GROMACS .gro file of C-alpha atoms in nm:
model
  395
    1MET     CA    1   3.838 -11.165 -21.828
    2ASN     CA    2   3.660 -10.930 -21.591
    3LEU     CA    3   3.495 -10.666 -21.808
    4SER     CA    4   3.469 -10.427 -21.514
    5ARG     CA    5   3.849 -10.404 -21.510
    6GLN     CA    6   3.876 -10.312 -21.876
    7PRO     CA    7   3.905  -9.947 -21.988
    8PRO     CA    8   3.580  -9.755 -22.049
    9SER     CA    9   3.648  -9.775 -22.421
   10ALA     CA   10   3.608 -10.155 -22.407
   11ALA     CA   11   3.263 -10.115 -22.250
   12LEU     CA   12   3.178  -9.857 -22.515
   13VAL     CA   13   3.280 -10.094 -22.796
   14LEU     CA   14   3.076 -10.379 -22.652
   15GLN     CA   15   2.773 -10.160 -22.589
   16THR     CA   16   2.787 -10.016 -22.941
   17LEU     CA   17   2.803 -10.363 -23.093
   18LEU     CA   18   2.521 -10.485 -22.871
   19THR     CA   19   2.284 -10.207 -22.970
   20GLN     CA   20   2.396 -10.130 -23.327
   21GLY     CA   21   2.610 -10.417 -23.453
   22PRO     CA   22   2.743 -10.601 -23.635
   23LEU     CA   23   2.971 -10.329 -23.771
   24THR     CA   24   3.300 -10.292 -23.948
   25ARG     CA   25   3.583 -10.167 -23.730
   26ALA     CA   26   3.579  -9.834 -23.915
   27GLU     CA   27   3.205  -9.789 -23.858
   28LEU     CA   28   3.239  -9.909 -23.499
   29GLY     CA   29   3.503  -9.644 -23.435
   30ARG     CA   30   3.289  -9.375 -23.596
   31ARG     CA   31   2.980  -9.459 -23.391
   32ALA     CA   32   3.173  -9.503 -23.067
   33GLY     CA   33   3.387  -9.194 -23.123
   34LEU     CA   34   3.713  -9.392 -23.108
   35SER     CA   35   4.017  -9.394 -23.334
   36SER     CA   36   4.093  -9.703 -23.542
   37GLY     CA   37   4.392  -9.772 -23.318
   38ALA     CA   38   4.178  -9.755 -23.005
   39VAL     CA   39   3.919  -9.989 -23.157
   40THR     CA   40   4.190 -10.243 -23.245
   41LYS     CA   41   4.345 -10.222 -22.898
   42VAL     CA   42   4.025 -10.271 -22.699
   43SER     CA   43   3.881 -10.530 -22.940
   44ALA     CA   44   4.172 -10.771 -22.904
   45PRO     CA   45   4.094 -10.893 -22.548
   46LEU     CA   46   3.722 -10.902 -22.624
   47LEU     CA   47   3.795 -11.125 -22.924
   48ASP     CA   48   4.036 -11.344 -22.728
   49ASP     CA   49   3.785 -11.405 -22.451
   50GLY     CA   50   3.496 -11.468 -22.688
   51TRP     CA   51   3.278 -11.168 -22.614
   52ILE     CA   52   3.291 -11.053 -22.978
   53THR     CA   53   3.374 -11.231 -23.302
   54GLU     CA   54   3.460 -11.159 -23.665
   55LEU     CA   55   3.168 -11.246 -23.890
   56GLY     CA   56   3.320 -11.216 -24.236
   57PRO     CA   57   3.329 -10.952 -24.513
   58SER     CA   58   3.083 -10.665 -24.483
   59GLY     CA   59   2.979 -10.672 -24.848
   60ASP     CA   60   3.069 -10.306 -24.901
   61ARG     CA   61   3.208 -10.245 -25.248
   62GLN     CA   62   3.522 -10.061 -25.143
   63PRO     CA   63   3.860 -10.076 -25.318
   64GLY     CA   64   4.124 -10.292 -25.153
   65ARG     CA   65   4.075 -10.562 -24.891
   66PRO     CA   66   3.707 -10.612 -24.790
   67ALA     CA   67   3.622 -10.483 -24.442
   68THR     CA   68   3.529 -10.745 -24.183
   69LEU     CA   69   3.215 -10.723 -23.974
   70VAL     CA   70   3.250 -10.757 -23.598
   71GLY     CA   71   2.963 -10.855 -23.370
   72VAL     CA   72   2.894 -10.987 -23.023
   73ARG     CA   73   2.874 -11.361 -22.953
   74PRO     CA   74   2.520 -11.402 -22.815
   75GLU     CA   75   2.601 -11.739 -22.659
   76ARG     CA   76   2.892 -11.599 -22.452
   77ALA     CA   77   2.674 -11.522 -22.148
   78ARG     CA   78   2.321 -11.568 -22.019
   79PHE     CA   79   2.112 -11.351 -21.793
   80ILE     CA   80   1.780 -11.382 -21.613
   81GLY     CA   81   1.530 -11.099 -21.577
   82ILE     CA   82   1.245 -11.113 -21.328
   83LYS     CA   83   0.958 -10.868 -21.285
   84ILE     CA   84   0.783 -10.880 -20.948
   85THR     CA   85   0.419 -10.772 -20.948
   86SER     CA   86   0.181 -10.776 -20.652
   87ASP     CA   87   0.059 -11.125 -20.740
   88GLU     CA   88   0.299 -11.281 -20.990
   89LEU     CA   89   0.660 -11.332 -21.095
   90ILE     CA   90   0.746 -11.312 -21.465
   91GLY     CA   91   1.090 -11.444 -21.561
   92MET     CA   92   1.295 -11.461 -21.879
   93LEU     CA   93   1.629 -11.618 -21.969
   94VAL     CA   94   1.819 -11.429 -22.241
   95ASP     CA   95   2.152 -11.438 -22.418
   96LEU     CA   96   2.410 -11.159 -22.434
   97THR     CA   97   2.203 -10.968 -22.691
   98ALA     CA   98   1.894 -10.996 -22.465
   99ALA     CA   99   1.731 -11.233 -22.716
  100PRO     CA  100   1.473 -11.444 -22.527
  101LEU     CA  101   1.560 -11.811 -22.471
  102THR     CA  102   1.275 -11.912 -22.244
  103THR     CA  103   1.011 -11.755 -22.021
  104HIS     CA  104   0.813 -11.865 -21.718
  105ARG     CA  105   0.543 -11.714 -21.496
  106THR     CA  106   0.453 -11.818 -21.144
  107PRO     CA  107   0.185 -11.684 -20.907
  108LEU     CA  108   0.272 -11.516 -20.576
  109ARG     CA  109   0.055 -11.631 -20.290
  110SER     CA  110   0.208 -11.385 -20.045
  111ARG     CA  111   0.392 -11.052 -20.057
  112ASP     CA  112   0.602 -11.145 -19.756
  113VAL     CA  113   0.966 -11.071 -19.843
  114GLY     CA  114   1.096 -11.415 -19.751
  115THR     CA  115   0.822 -11.589 -19.949
  116VAL     CA  116   0.889 -11.373 -20.256
  117VAL     CA  117   1.266 -11.430 -20.241
  118ARG     CA  118   1.217 -11.808 -20.217
  119ALA     CA  119   0.980 -11.791 -20.515
  120VAL     CA  120   1.242 -11.591 -20.708
  121ALA     CA  121   1.503 -11.858 -20.631
  122ARG     CA  122   1.270 -12.133 -20.756
  123LEU     CA  123   1.201 -11.938 -21.073
  124VAL     CA  124   1.575 -11.888 -21.132
  125ARG     CA  125   1.631 -12.264 -21.097
  126THR     CA  126   1.350 -12.329 -21.345
  127LEU     CA  127   1.488 -12.085 -21.601
  128SER     CA  128   1.854 -12.184 -21.564
  129GLY     CA  129   1.791 -12.559 -21.546
  130PRO     CA  130   1.702 -12.802 -21.826
  131ALA     CA  131   1.399 -12.592 -21.923
  132GLY     CA  132   1.635 -12.310 -22.015
  133LYS     CA  133   1.847 -12.520 -22.249
  134GLY     CA  134   1.776 -12.697 -22.573
  135LYS     CA  135   1.814 -13.073 -22.614
  136GLY     CA  136   2.178 -13.170 -22.572
  137GLU     CA  137   2.276 -12.808 -22.504
  138SER     CA  138   2.503 -12.715 -22.215
  139GLY     CA  139   2.560 -12.341 -22.263
  140PRO     CA  140   2.716 -12.097 -22.019
  141ALA     CA  141   2.600 -12.056 -21.663
  142VAL     CA  142   2.374 -11.764 -21.579
  143HIS     CA  143   2.602 -11.465 -21.531
  144SER     CA  144   2.366 -11.245 -21.329
  145ILE     CA  145   2.003 -11.173 -21.246
  146GLY     CA  146   1.814 -10.847 -21.293
  147VAL     CA  147   1.510 -10.808 -21.067
  148THR     CA  148   1.264 -10.524 -21.120
  149VAL     CA  149   1.009 -10.384 -20.876
  150SER     CA  150   0.776 -10.085 -20.888
  151GLY     CA  151   0.838  -9.799 -20.650
  152ASP     CA  152   1.141  -9.626 -20.498
  153VAL     CA  153   1.432  -9.856 -20.576
  154ASP     CA  154   1.799  -9.777 -20.512
  155GLY     CA  155   1.996  -9.987 -20.757
  156LEU     CA  156   2.328  -9.868 -20.615
  157SER     CA  157   2.268 -10.024 -20.273
  158GLY     CA  158   2.038 -10.296 -20.404
  159THR     CA  159   1.755 -10.178 -20.179
  160VAL     CA  160   1.381 -10.140 -20.234
  161ARG     CA  161   1.320  -9.827 -20.030
  162TYR     CA  162   0.945  -9.836 -20.078
  163SER     CA  163   0.716 -10.035 -20.303
  164PRO     CA  164   0.351  -9.941 -20.240
  165PHE     CA  165   0.201 -10.239 -20.423
  166LEU     CA  166   0.414 -10.488 -20.228
  167ASP     CA  167   0.409 -10.280 -19.908
  168TRP     CA  168   0.786 -10.319 -19.875
  169HIS     CA  169   1.006 -10.073 -19.689
  170GLY     CA  170   1.388 -10.086 -19.684
  171VAL     CA  171   1.424 -10.436 -19.832
  172ARG     CA  172   1.784 -10.528 -19.930
  173LEU     CA  173   1.654 -10.729 -20.222
  174ALA     CA  174   1.973 -10.768 -20.428
  175ALA     CA  175   2.163 -10.923 -20.135
  176LEU     CA  176   1.869 -11.150 -20.048
  177VAL     CA  177   1.839 -11.276 -20.407
  178GLU     CA  178   2.216 -11.334 -20.430
  179GLU     CA  179   2.210 -11.530 -20.104
  180ALA     CA  180   1.914 -11.741 -20.216
  181THR     CA  181   2.045 -11.817 -20.566
  182GLY     CA  182   2.424 -11.795 -20.543
  183ILE     CA  183   2.419 -11.573 -20.853
  184PRO     CA  184   2.510 -11.200 -20.866
  185ALA     CA  185   2.196 -10.987 -20.874
  186VAL     CA  186   2.106 -10.628 -20.952
  187ILE     CA  187   1.772 -10.459 -20.893
  188ASP     CA  188   1.604 -10.149 -21.022
  189ASN     CA  189   1.272  -9.979 -21.073
  190ASP     CA  190   1.070 -10.178 -21.327
  191VAL     CA  191   0.999  -9.881 -21.554
  192ARG     CA  192   1.369  -9.786 -21.572
  193ALA     CA  193   1.453 -10.145 -21.665
  194LEU     CA  194   1.185 -10.142 -21.936
  195THR     CA  195   1.336  -9.817 -22.063
  196VAL     CA  196   1.673  -9.995 -22.098
  197ALA     CA  197   1.496 -10.263 -22.299
  198GLU     CA  198   1.334 -10.006 -22.528
  199GLN     CA  199   1.670  -9.832 -22.569
  200TRP     CA  200   1.840 -10.155 -22.672
  201PHE     CA  201   1.586 -10.329 -22.891
  202GLY     CA  202   1.257 -10.141 -22.885
  203ALA     CA  203   1.108  -9.810 -22.994
  204GLY     CA  204   1.400  -9.612 -22.849
  205VAL     CA  205   1.673  -9.765 -23.067
  206GLY     CA  206   1.880  -9.496 -23.238
  207LEU     CA  207   1.718  -9.203 -23.056
  208SER     CA  208   1.934  -8.955 -22.867
  209SER     CA  209   1.654  -8.888 -22.617
  210PHE     CA  210   1.321  -9.051 -22.547
  211ALA     CA  211   1.082  -9.117 -22.259
  212LEU     CA  212   0.865  -9.413 -22.171
  213VAL     CA  213   0.540  -9.355 -21.985
  214THR     CA  214   0.363  -9.658 -21.837
  215VAL     CA  215   0.001  -9.663 -21.729
  216GLY     CA  216  -0.121  -9.944 -21.508
  217ALA     CA  217  -0.143 -10.011 -21.134
  218GLY     CA  218   0.084  -9.706 -21.115
  219VAL     CA  219   0.194  -9.437 -21.358
  220GLY     CA  220   0.568  -9.442 -21.423
  221CYS     CA  221   0.819  -9.277 -21.653
  222GLY     CA  222   1.165  -9.378 -21.769
  223MET     CA  223   1.387  -9.123 -21.943
  224SER     CA  224   1.685  -9.174 -22.171
  225VAL     CA  225   1.883  -8.856 -22.235
  226GLU     CA  226   2.183  -8.857 -22.469
  227GLY     CA  227   2.195  -9.234 -22.453
  228ARG     CA  228   2.179  -9.264 -22.073
  229VAL     CA  229   1.880  -9.390 -21.878
  230ILE     CA  230   1.842  -9.145 -21.590
  231SER     CA  231   1.841  -9.289 -21.239
  232GLY     CA  232   1.866  -8.967 -21.039
  233ALA     CA  233   2.105  -8.880 -20.759
  234TYR     CA  234   1.902  -9.080 -20.505
  235GLY     CA  235   1.768  -9.353 -20.732
  236VAL     CA  236   1.443  -9.162 -20.785
  237SER     CA  237   1.362  -9.016 -21.126
  238GLY     CA  238   1.072  -9.005 -21.366
  239GLU     CA  239   0.804  -9.027 -21.097
  240LEU     CA  240   0.542  -8.894 -21.334
  241GLY     CA  241   0.265  -9.057 -21.132
  242HIS     CA  242   0.339  -8.826 -20.841
  243LEU     CA  243   0.347  -8.506 -21.042
  244PRO     CA  244   0.072  -8.272 -20.914
  245VAL     CA  245  -0.165  -8.186 -21.197
  246GLY     CA  246  -0.479  -8.072 -21.018
  247SER     CA  247  -0.645  -7.988 -20.693
  248GLY     CA  248  -0.866  -8.300 -20.657
  249ASP     CA  249  -0.926  -8.468 -20.326
  250ARG     CA  250  -0.833  -8.822 -20.431
  251VAL     CA  251  -0.550  -8.957 -20.215
  252CYS     CA  252  -0.259  -9.112 -20.404
  253THR     CA  253  -0.060  -9.417 -20.290
  254CYS     CA  254   0.213  -9.170 -20.189
  255GLY     CA  255  -0.028  -9.003 -19.944
  256ASN     CA  256  -0.066  -8.677 -20.138
  257THR     CA  257  -0.358  -8.548 -20.343
  258GLY     CA  258  -0.367  -8.410 -20.697
  259CYS     CA  259  -0.117  -8.666 -20.838
  260VAL     CA  260  -0.150  -8.808 -21.190
  261GLU     CA  261  -0.163  -9.159 -21.042
  262ALA     CA  262  -0.452  -9.070 -20.810
  263VAL     CA  263  -0.666  -9.005 -21.118
  264ALA     CA  264  -0.519  -9.210 -21.403
  265SER     CA  265  -0.392  -9.543 -21.267
  266THR     CA  266  -0.609  -9.844 -21.350
  267GLN     CA  267  -0.714  -9.882 -20.986
  268ALA     CA  268  -0.797  -9.512 -20.959
  269ILE     CA  269  -1.019  -9.542 -21.265
  270VAL     CA  270  -1.198  -9.846 -21.123
  271ASP     CA  271  -1.246  -9.673 -20.788
  272GLN     CA  272  -1.394  -9.363 -20.951
  273VAL     CA  273  -1.636  -9.555 -21.171
  274GLN     CA  274  -1.742  -9.766 -20.871
  275GLU     CA  275  -1.807  -9.453 -20.668
  276GLN     CA  276  -2.003  -9.287 -20.948
  277THR     CA  277  -2.214  -9.594 -21.030
  278GLY     CA  278  -2.250  -9.732 -20.679
  279ASP     CA  279  -2.135 -10.075 -20.803
  280ALA     CA  280  -1.860 -10.192 -20.565
  281ASP     CA  281  -1.804 -10.512 -20.766
  282LEU     CA  282  -1.729 -10.334 -21.094
  283SER     CA  283  -1.396 -10.431 -21.256
  284LEU     CA  284  -1.167 -10.246 -21.497
  285ALA     CA  285  -1.311 -10.449 -21.784
  286ASP     CA  286  -1.658 -10.342 -21.673
  287ALA     CA  287  -1.552  -9.975 -21.660
  288VAL     CA  288  -1.405  -9.999 -22.011
  289ARG     CA  289  -1.716 -10.172 -22.141
  290LEU     CA  290  -1.942  -9.903 -21.993
  291ALA     CA  291  -1.733  -9.621 -22.137
  292ARG     CA  292  -1.720  -9.777 -22.483
  293ALA     CA  293  -2.096  -9.825 -22.469
  294GLY     CA  294  -2.132  -9.450 -22.419
  295ASP     CA  295  -2.202  -9.435 -22.045
  296ALA     CA  296  -2.147  -9.068 -21.961
  297THR     CA  297  -2.025  -9.133 -21.606
  298ALA     CA  298  -1.760  -9.384 -21.710
  299ARG     CA  299  -1.649  -9.175 -22.006
  300ALA     CA  300  -1.603  -8.872 -21.781
  301VAL     CA  301  -1.367  -9.074 -21.557
  302PHE     CA  302  -1.154  -9.175 -21.856
  303THR     CA  303  -1.157  -8.818 -21.984
  304ARG     CA  304  -1.022  -8.689 -21.652
  305ALA     CA  305  -0.758  -8.961 -21.653
  306GLY     CA  306  -0.658  -8.871 -22.009
  307ARG     CA  307  -0.621  -8.504 -21.921
  308ALA     CA  308  -0.403  -8.584 -21.619
  309LEU     CA  309  -0.184  -8.809 -21.833
  310GLY     CA  310  -0.163  -8.549 -22.109
  311LEU     CA  311  -0.052  -8.281 -21.863
  312GLY     CA  312   0.209  -8.512 -21.716
  313ILE     CA  313   0.339  -8.616 -22.058
  314ALA     CA  314   0.361  -8.251 -22.166
  315SER     CA  315   0.570  -8.180 -21.855
  316VAL     CA  316   0.812  -8.457 -21.954
  317ALA     CA  317   0.839  -8.309 -22.305
  318ASN     CA  318   0.902  -7.962 -22.163
  319LEU     CA  319   1.167  -8.086 -21.918
  320ILE     CA  320   1.387  -8.308 -22.137
  321GLY     CA  321   1.278  -8.237 -22.496
  322PRO     CA  322   1.266  -8.602 -22.611
  323GLU     CA  323   1.234  -8.705 -22.974
  324ARG     CA  324   0.966  -8.957 -22.880
  325ILE     CA  325   0.747  -9.047 -22.584
  326ILE     CA  326   0.637  -9.411 -22.576
  327ILE     CA  327   0.311  -9.484 -22.392
  328SER     CA  328   0.277  -9.839 -22.263
  329GLY     CA  329   0.157 -10.050 -21.969
  330GLU     CA  330  -0.155 -10.258 -21.921
  331GLY     CA  331  -0.366  -9.941 -21.918
  332VAL     CA  332  -0.310  -9.879 -22.290
  333ALA     CA  333  -0.556 -10.159 -22.367
  334ALA     CA  334  -0.815  -9.885 -22.317
  335TYR     CA  335  -0.611  -9.615 -22.491
  336ASP     CA  336  -0.893  -9.529 -22.728
  337LEU     CA  337  -1.078  -9.388 -22.426
  338PHE     CA  338  -0.780  -9.169 -22.326
  339ALA     CA  339  -0.635  -9.076 -22.661
  340ASP     CA  340  -0.818  -8.757 -22.757
  341GLU     CA  341  -0.785  -8.597 -22.415
  342ILE     CA  342  -0.418  -8.696 -22.381
  343ARG     CA  343  -0.332  -8.537 -22.715
  344ARG     CA  344  -0.545  -8.230 -22.646
  345ALA     CA  345  -0.382  -8.166 -22.305
  346PHE     CA  346  -0.038  -8.239 -22.451
  347ALA     CA  347  -0.090  -7.992 -22.734
  348ASP     CA  348  -0.216  -7.728 -22.489
  349ARG     CA  349   0.077  -7.755 -22.247
  350ALA     CA  350   0.381  -7.865 -22.450
  351PHE     CA  351   0.598  -7.555 -22.490
  352GLY     CA  352   0.722  -7.443 -22.831
  353ALA     CA  353   0.911  -7.706 -23.027
  354ALA     CA  354   0.851  -7.963 -22.751
  355ALA     CA  355   0.507  -8.010 -22.908
  356ARG     CA  356   0.682  -8.178 -23.205
  357CYS     CA  357   0.765  -8.475 -22.981
  358GLU     CA  358   0.618  -8.793 -23.130
  359LEU     CA  359   0.371  -8.985 -22.910
  360VAL     CA  360   0.377  -9.360 -22.977
  361VAL     CA  361   0.142  -9.611 -22.817
  362ARG     CA  362   0.317  -9.944 -22.768
  363PRO     CA  363   0.146 -10.226 -22.577
  364LEU     CA  364   0.410 -10.445 -22.411
  365PRO     CA  365   0.344 -10.773 -22.228
  366PHE     CA  366   0.497 -10.834 -21.886
  367GLU     CA  367   0.748 -11.068 -22.050
  368THR     CA  368   0.903 -10.760 -22.211
  369TRP     CA  369   0.935 -10.602 -21.867
  370ALA     CA  370   1.119 -10.915 -21.749
  371ARG     CA  371   1.340 -10.889 -22.056
  372GLY     CA  372   1.418 -10.536 -21.943
  373GLY     CA  373   1.548 -10.676 -21.614
  374ALA     CA  374   1.773 -10.916 -21.805
  375ALA     CA  375   1.895 -10.637 -22.033
  376MET     CA  376   1.970 -10.431 -21.722
  377ALA     CA  377   2.178 -10.718 -21.581
  378ALA     CA  378   2.365 -10.747 -21.911
  379HIS     CA  379   2.424 -10.372 -21.916
  380ARG     CA  380   2.574 -10.385 -21.566
  381LEU     CA  381   2.815 -10.652 -21.692
  382PHE     CA  382   3.019 -10.387 -21.871
  383ALA     CA  383   2.898 -10.082 -21.680
  384PRO     CA  384   2.900 -10.203 -21.317
  385LEU     CA  385   2.766 -10.003 -21.029
  386PRO     CA  386   3.033  -9.815 -20.831
  387GLY     CA  387   3.167 -10.024 -20.549
  388ARG     CA  388   3.003 -10.344 -20.673
  389SER     CA  389   3.153 -10.632 -20.867
  390ALA     CA  390   3.034 -10.693 -21.221
  391GLY     CA  391   2.980 -11.055 -21.130
  392ALA     CA  392   3.171 -11.379 -21.142
  393THR     CA  393   3.464 -11.377 -21.379
  394GLY     CA  394   3.471 -11.746 -21.461
  395HIS     CA  395   3.145 -11.755 -21.657
   0.00000   0.00000   0.00000
């Protein structure tokens, strides 16, 4: 059965069960906004083809026949998620519920497109081969691959328009990965993919609207509004790092000045502390150590970074009014040095009730980012991109 050819209600049923199940049919209909008849009609082919299954009585003490719980069959399909960084690939094999089955990391010795694609293909073989299966287990073939990259990524065309940390321009990555692996592939911005992961099984579960802000080599933002992760009309959305928040003369990776990222990314922080101390060999760990030891110069750099982040986060709250903003990325390891200034700037600039938005700090390893890529691939299974196949139908 090709899920992309099923009515939208079938995708809605599967998505609701994936994120909120198992559920009784009555509860499934209520949460999906479908009548009992519609739930029965769209569930039948999903049951027949093994995408969902009946799990037994719900345990509710209701008069009459006990209601039966319905849930997805995790083993029905497998997906691979891969996060590409400037020096490493992080991959994860998951089941239909995005539960991790195995992970693997491999270094990148070159950012050349061909070299990276070949490394992706090797990683896919590692994850989908014997290492990705238990002893004596066969399991389904990998249905599709979700690859995530930082920067301006057009998931619709499968193209990396621009990735500053890889120095890629106009790379048709989805087609290259499909050609190298023989498996359908989708690509997207890494922060949007991580936002999908948080929406499905992280700190965004059950929220109507939330945002995810990541602080690291760049500063990114994913936004989920009324249950939809926003991609933007041109594949660009949530570019918090390039929001102008001050006059400053520091040049951002985008070529402009005054951006959040030019002040608050991990590299920007290192650069500023190096400049202020005159120590060109100083690392991020050194900068953090100096600031925590009370060095006024280092602390001032973190304070400026915190204010820029706080202003940017307040802008997100003012624009979309989320219930929660999750702050993550490798930069949150030093969150104690940002925290006060972030919250002070947020409180100063969040307008009205937007100031009630909850700020949650959530450190997430790169494996979770890879899981986001796999979740994105699973999501595209039943919500395919316009004009693109949802993948092979025989898996």
